[in-house]
mmCIF file of C-alpha atoms in Angstrom:
data_model
loop_
_atom_site.group_PDB
_atom_site.id
_atom_site.type_symbol
_atom_site.label_atom_id
_atom_site.label_comp_id
_atom_site.label_asym_id
_atom_site.label_seq_id
_atom_site.Cartn_x
_atom_site.Cartn_y
_atom_site.Cartn_z
ATOM 1 C CA MET N 1338 54.093 -44.790 22.386
ATOM 2 C CA THR N 1339 52.513 -46.416 19.307
ATOM 3 C CA GLN N 1340 55.031 -47.146 16.551
ATOM 4 C CA ILE N 1341 53.970 -45.360 13.366
ATOM 5 C CA SER N 1342 55.120 -46.876 10.079
ATOM 6 C CA ALA N 1343 56.388 -44.750 7.201
ATOM 7 C CA GLN N 1344 53.722 -46.375 4.988
ATOM 8 C CA LEU N 1345 50.941 -45.153 7.303
ATOM 9 C CA VAL N 1346 52.377 -41.626 7.299
ATOM 10 C CA LYS N 1347 52.578 -41.740 3.489
ATOM 11 C CA GLU N 1348 48.950 -42.870 3.224
ATOM 12 C CA LEU N 1349 47.782 -40.094 5.556
ATOM 13 C CA ARG N 1350 49.719 -37.506 3.547
ATOM 14 C CA GLU N 1351 48.084 -38.720 0.334
ATOM 15 C CA ARG N 1352 44.626 -38.641 1.923
ATOM 16 C CA THR N 1353 44.927 -35.168 3.482
ATOM 17 C CA GLY N 1354 47.747 -33.282 1.730
ATOM 18 C CA SER N 1355 49.251 -32.382 5.132
ATOM 19 C CA GLY N 1356 52.970 -32.235 5.921
ATOM 20 C CA MET N 1357 54.956 -35.301 7.033
ATOM 21 C CA MET N 1358 55.535 -34.173 10.640
ATOM 22 C CA GLU N 1359 51.895 -33.087 11.043
ATOM 23 C CA CYS N 1360 50.779 -36.526 9.817
ATOM 24 C CA LYS N 1361 53.175 -38.333 12.161
ATOM 25 C CA LYS N 1362 51.988 -36.318 15.180
ATOM 26 C CA ALA N 1363 48.328 -36.876 14.298
ATOM 27 C CA LEU N 1364 48.887 -40.635 13.937
ATOM 28 C CA GLU N 1365 50.708 -40.759 17.279
ATOM 29 C CA GLU N 1366 47.828 -38.867 18.907
ATOM 30 C CA ALA N 1367 45.331 -41.242 17.265
ATOM 31 C CA LYS N 1368 47.406 -44.297 18.320
ATOM 32 C CA GLY N 1369 47.821 -45.382 14.714
ATOM 33 C CA ASN N 1370 44.120 -45.080 13.770
ATOM 34 C CA LEU N 1371 44.119 -43.588 10.266
ATOM 35 C CA GLU N 1372 40.516 -42.313 10.250
ATOM 36 C CA GLU N 1373 40.950 -40.698 13.678
ATOM 37 C CA ALA N 1374 44.187 -39.047 12.462
ATOM 38 C CA ILE N 1375 42.314 -37.633 9.433
ATOM 39 C CA THR N 1376 39.718 -36.129 11.787
ATOM 40 C CA ILE N 1377 42.466 -34.600 13.967
ATOM 41 C CA LEU N 1378 44.193 -33.037 10.944
ATOM 42 C CA ARG N 1379 40.948 -31.657 9.537
ATOM 43 C CA LYS N 1380 40.061 -30.051 12.874
ATOM 44 C CA ARG N 1381 43.532 -28.507 13.146
ATOM 45 C CA GLY N 1382 43.459 -27.365 9.536
ATOM 46 C CA GLN N 1383 40.008 -25.825 9.938
ATOM 47 C CA ALA N 1384 41.093 -24.008 13.106
ATOM 48 C CA ALA N 1385 44.217 -22.684 11.347
ATOM 49 C CA ALA N 1386 42.187 -21.636 8.303
ATOM 50 C CA GLU N 1387 39.640 -19.804 10.460
ATOM 51 C CA LYS N 1388 42.414 -17.847 12.200
ATOM 52 C CA LYS N 1389 43.768 -16.763 8.813
ATOM 53 C CA SER N 1390 40.409 -16.140 7.108
ATOM 54 C CA GLY N 1391 40.333 -12.438 8.005
ATOM 55 C CA ARG N 1392 43.702 -11.695 6.438
ATOM 56 C CA SER N 1393 43.830 -9.765 3.180
ATOM 57 C CA THR N 1394 44.512 -11.800 0.024
ATOM 58 C CA THR N 1395 45.769 -9.462 -2.688
ATOM 59 C CA GLU N 1396 48.451 -11.691 -4.240
ATOM 60 C CA GLY N 1397 48.087 -15.017 -6.025
ATOM 61 C CA LEU N 1398 47.812 -16.397 -9.525
ATOM 62 C CA VAL N 1399 45.479 -16.728 -12.462
ATOM 63 C CA GLY N 1400 45.887 -20.319 -13.602
ATOM 64 C CA SER N 1401 44.611 -22.191 -16.622
ATOM 65 C CA TYR N 1402 43.934 -25.736 -17.707
ATOM 66 C CA ILE N 1403 43.145 -26.994 -21.194
ATOM 67 C CA HIS N 1404 41.852 -30.552 -21.430
ATOM 68 C CA PRO N 1405 43.679 -32.726 -24.003
ATOM 69 C CA GLY N 1406 41.962 -32.292 -27.352
ATOM 70 C CA GLY N 1407 40.910 -28.738 -26.507
ATOM 71 C CA ARG N 1408 37.347 -29.726 -25.538
ATOM 72 C CA VAL N 1409 37.338 -27.945 -22.140
ATOM 73 C CA GLY N 1410 39.305 -24.964 -20.878
ATOM 74 C CA VAL N 1411 39.398 -23.232 -17.481
ATOM 75 C CA LEU N 1412 40.700 -19.944 -16.100
ATOM 76 C CA ILE N 1413 40.798 -19.592 -12.322
ATOM 77 C CA GLU N 1414 42.010 -16.888 -9.936
ATOM 78 C CA VAL N 1415 43.336 -18.045 -6.560
ATOM 79 C CA ASN N 1416 44.506 -15.426 -4.063
ATOM 80 C CA CYS N 1417 46.977 -15.575 -1.163
ATOM 81 C CA GLU N 1418 48.640 -13.024 1.103
ATOM 82 C CA THR N 1419 52.161 -12.686 -0.335
ATOM 83 C CA ASP N 1420 53.923 -12.995 -3.666
ATOM 84 C CA PHE N 1421 56.430 -15.270 -1.897
ATOM 85 C CA VAL N 1422 53.754 -17.964 -1.417
ATOM 86 C CA ALA N 1423 52.247 -17.233 -4.842
ATOM 87 C CA ASN N 1424 55.576 -18.195 -6.420
ATOM 88 C CA THR N 1425 56.041 -21.470 -4.546
ATOM 89 C CA VAL N 1426 55.695 -24.821 -6.309
ATOM 90 C CA GLU N 1427 53.034 -25.871 -3.775
ATOM 91 C CA PHE N 1428 50.820 -22.882 -4.560
ATOM 92 C CA ARG N 1429 51.185 -23.347 -8.324
ATOM 93 C CA GLU N 1430 50.240 -27.003 -7.956
ATOM 94 C CA LEU N 1431 47.236 -25.990 -5.848
ATOM 95 C CA VAL N 1432 46.025 -23.607 -8.568
ATOM 96 C CA LYS N 1433 46.500 -26.307 -11.205
ATOM 97 C CA ASP N 1434 44.589 -28.866 -9.127
ATOM 98 C CA LEU N 1435 41.719 -26.405 -8.666
ATOM 99 C CA ALA N 1436 41.636 -25.631 -12.401
ATOM 100 C CA MET N 1437 41.509 -29.364 -13.155
ATOM 101 C CA GLN N 1438 38.671 -29.715 -10.627
ATOM 102 C CA VAL N 1439 36.626 -27.086 -12.471
ATOM 103 C CA ALA N 1440 37.378 -28.776 -15.799
ATOM 104 C CA GLY N 1441 36.798 -32.361 -14.703
ATOM 105 C CA ALA N 1442 33.956 -32.381 -12.166
ATOM 106 C CA SER N 1443 30.593 -33.618 -13.429
ATOM 107 C CA PRO N 1444 28.375 -31.691 -13.168
ATOM 108 C CA PRO N 1445 30.760 -28.723 -13.354
ATOM 109 C CA ALA N 1446 30.709 -26.174 -10.526
ATOM 110 C CA ARG N 1447 28.802 -22.952 -11.160
ATOM 111 C CA TRP N 1448 29.784 -20.977 -8.057
ATOM 112 C CA VAL N 1449 32.818 -20.831 -5.733
ATOM 113 C CA ARG N 1450 30.990 -20.931 -2.389
ATOM 114 C CA ARG N 1451 27.449 -21.421 -1.137
ATOM 115 C CA GLU N 1452 27.046 -17.697 -0.388
ATOM 116 C CA ASP N 1453 27.619 -16.942 -4.093
ATOM 117 C CA VAL N 1454 24.475 -18.796 -5.220
ATOM 118 C CA PRO N 1455 21.825 -16.140 -6.037
ATOM 119 C CA THR N 1456 18.846 -16.170 -3.647
ATOM 120 C CA GLU N 1457 16.375 -16.451 -6.526
ATOM 121 C CA ILE N 1458 18.055 -19.671 -7.739
ATOM 122 C CA VAL N 1459 17.950 -21.210 -4.240
ATOM 123 C CA ASP N 1460 14.286 -20.185 -3.868
ATOM 124 C CA LYS N 1461 13.402 -21.660 -7.268
ATOM 125 C CA GLU N 1462 15.235 -24.915 -6.458
ATOM 126 C CA ARG N 1463 13.499 -25.112 -3.067
ATOM 127 C CA ASP N 1464 10.110 -24.544 -4.736
ATOM 128 C CA ILE N 1465 10.696 -27.293 -7.351
ATOM 129 C CA LEU N 1466 11.952 -29.761 -4.729
ATOM 130 C CA GLY N 1467 9.032 -28.934 -2.436
ATOM 131 C CA THR N 1468 6.487 -29.538 -5.206
ATOM 132 C CA GLN N 1469 8.127 -32.885 -6.035
ATOM 133 C CA ALA N 1470 8.213 -33.986 -2.383
ATOM 134 C CA ARG N 1471 4.607 -32.923 -1.648
ATOM 135 C CA SER N 1472 3.323 -34.949 -4.611
ATOM 136 C CA SER N 1473 4.338 -38.100 -2.705
ATOM 137 C CA GLY N 1474 1.668 -37.321 -0.084
ATOM 138 C CA LYS N 1475 4.159 -37.218 2.802
ATOM 139 C CA PRO N 1476 3.496 -34.917 5.797
ATOM 140 C CA GLN N 1477 4.995 -31.389 5.733
ATOM 141 C CA ASN N 1478 7.712 -32.073 8.324
ATOM 142 C CA VAL N 1479 8.970 -34.996 6.187
ATOM 143 C CA VAL N 1480 8.697 -32.855 3.034
ATOM 144 C CA ASP N 1481 10.851 -30.156 4.697
ATOM 145 C CA LYS N 1482 13.557 -32.720 5.555
ATOM 146 C CA ILE N 1483 13.521 -34.120 2.009
ATOM 147 C CA VAL N 1484 13.853 -30.610 0.538
ATOM 148 C CA GLU N 1485 16.773 -29.701 2.828
ATOM 149 C CA GLY N 1486 18.534 -32.983 2.024
ATOM 150 C CA LYS N 1487 18.169 -32.421 -1.718
ATOM 151 C CA LEU N 1488 19.286 -28.799 -1.379
ATOM 152 C CA GLN N 1489 22.482 -30.057 0.269
ATOM 153 C CA LYS N 1490 23.022 -32.312 -2.746
ATOM 154 C CA PHE N 1491 22.424 -29.304 -5.042
ATOM 155 C CA TYR N 1492 25.177 -27.390 -3.222
ATOM 156 C CA GLN N 1493 27.531 -30.396 -3.285
ATOM 157 C CA GLU N 1494 27.139 -30.635 -7.062
ATOM 158 C CA ASN N 1495 27.163 -26.946 -8.003
ATOM 159 C CA VAL N 1496 29.425 -25.205 -5.464
ATOM 160 C CA LEU N 1497 33.157 -25.673 -6.062
ATOM 161 C CA LEU N 1498 34.247 -25.770 -2.407
ATOM 162 C CA GLU N 1499 31.554 -28.350 -1.552
ATOM 163 C CA GLN N 1500 32.282 -30.732 -4.436
ATOM 164 C CA ALA N 1501 34.128 -34.005 -3.867
ATOM 165 C CA PHE N 1502 37.773 -33.411 -4.789
ATOM 166 C CA ILE N 1503 38.593 -35.243 -8.052
ATOM 167 C CA ARG N 1504 41.963 -36.432 -6.726
ATOM 168 C CA ASN N 1505 40.530 -37.731 -3.445
ATOM 169 C CA ALA N 1506 36.771 -38.361 -3.162
ATOM 170 C CA ASP N 1507 37.095 -38.575 0.653
ATOM 171 C CA GLN N 1508 37.788 -34.820 0.696
ATOM 172 C CA THR N 1509 35.711 -31.877 -0.407
ATOM 173 C CA VAL N 1510 37.524 -29.167 -2.371
ATOM 174 C CA GLY N 1511 37.085 -26.972 0.716
ATOM 175 C CA ASP N 1512 38.846 -29.600 2.874
ATOM 176 C CA PHE N 1513 41.665 -29.790 0.313
ATOM 177 C CA LEU N 1514 42.029 -26.000 0.336
ATOM 178 C CA THR N 1515 42.061 -25.970 4.151
ATOM 179 C CA SER N 1516 44.856 -28.553 4.199
ATOM 180 C CA LYS N 1517 46.921 -26.318 1.902
ATOM 181 C CA ILE N 1518 46.286 -23.270 4.112
ATOM 182 C CA SER N 1519 47.738 -25.197 7.067
ATOM 183 C CA VAL N 1520 50.826 -26.131 4.994
ATOM 184 C CA LEU N 1521 51.427 -22.740 3.331
ATOM 185 C CA LYS N 1522 50.531 -20.760 6.497
ATOM 186 C CA GLU N 1523 48.552 -18.101 4.628
ATOM 187 C CA ASN N 1524 44.924 -17.294 3.945
ATOM 188 C CA ILE N 1525 44.056 -18.662 0.488
ATOM 189 C CA GLN N 1526 40.831 -17.882 -1.362
ATOM 190 C CA VAL N 1527 39.407 -18.981 -4.693
ATOM 191 C CA ARG N 1528 38.163 -15.686 -6.093
ATOM 192 C CA ARG N 1529 36.550 -16.706 -9.397
ATOM 193 C CA PHE N 1530 36.705 -19.089 -12.312
ATOM 194 C CA ALA N 1531 35.419 -19.455 -15.855
ATOM 195 C CA ARG N 1532 34.863 -22.772 -17.644
ATOM 196 C CA PHE N 1533 34.591 -23.055 -21.417
ATOM 197 C CA GLU N 1534 33.368 -26.158 -23.213
ATOM 198 C CA ARG N 1535 33.577 -26.499 -26.971
ATOM 199 C CA GLY N 1536 30.176 -26.234 -28.630
ATOM 200 C CA GLU N 1537 28.262 -25.171 -25.498
ATOM 201 C CA SER N 1538 25.403 -22.757 -26.065
ATOM 202 C CA LEU N 1539 26.390 -19.133 -25.630
#
């Protein structure tokens, strides 16, 4: 069996947010390959999250974050299944991290998940991107690929769960949330958020 150093376990924990024993097992399975262990943990976390996704989430917390100097403020509601988990340190830290994500990401997220983006906004974005791509004179099949690629970028910038996580750019916010679901053993959902920036147009 491959010997797994404590330093490697620590690095994997920092990269994925998973528990110590889960990290050690994943590294053993991956024979010490860090990137392979990350893939293993993400697959396990996603599978665990999918199993829990149908469970009702009526508990949770409304968290807040005010940026130093009072320039940006965020309110966010994150739901879980039980008040027991809602009162844990891990869940409170999760809510705080998500509030900081909303405050600190540039550009800031506008929606929680892709399904929340209004159809008319997606259609308008697709139309603008299509017009830009067609002006280059490229054939339609290439134009379609360019539009889809740029739409993905639009989602990655504007949808909270698809943004790069500010504490770890190797993870999306959705990946981070999935890792916490596998640790806390409950379905967790970001329900809504509001971001306020001093001086923004009302």
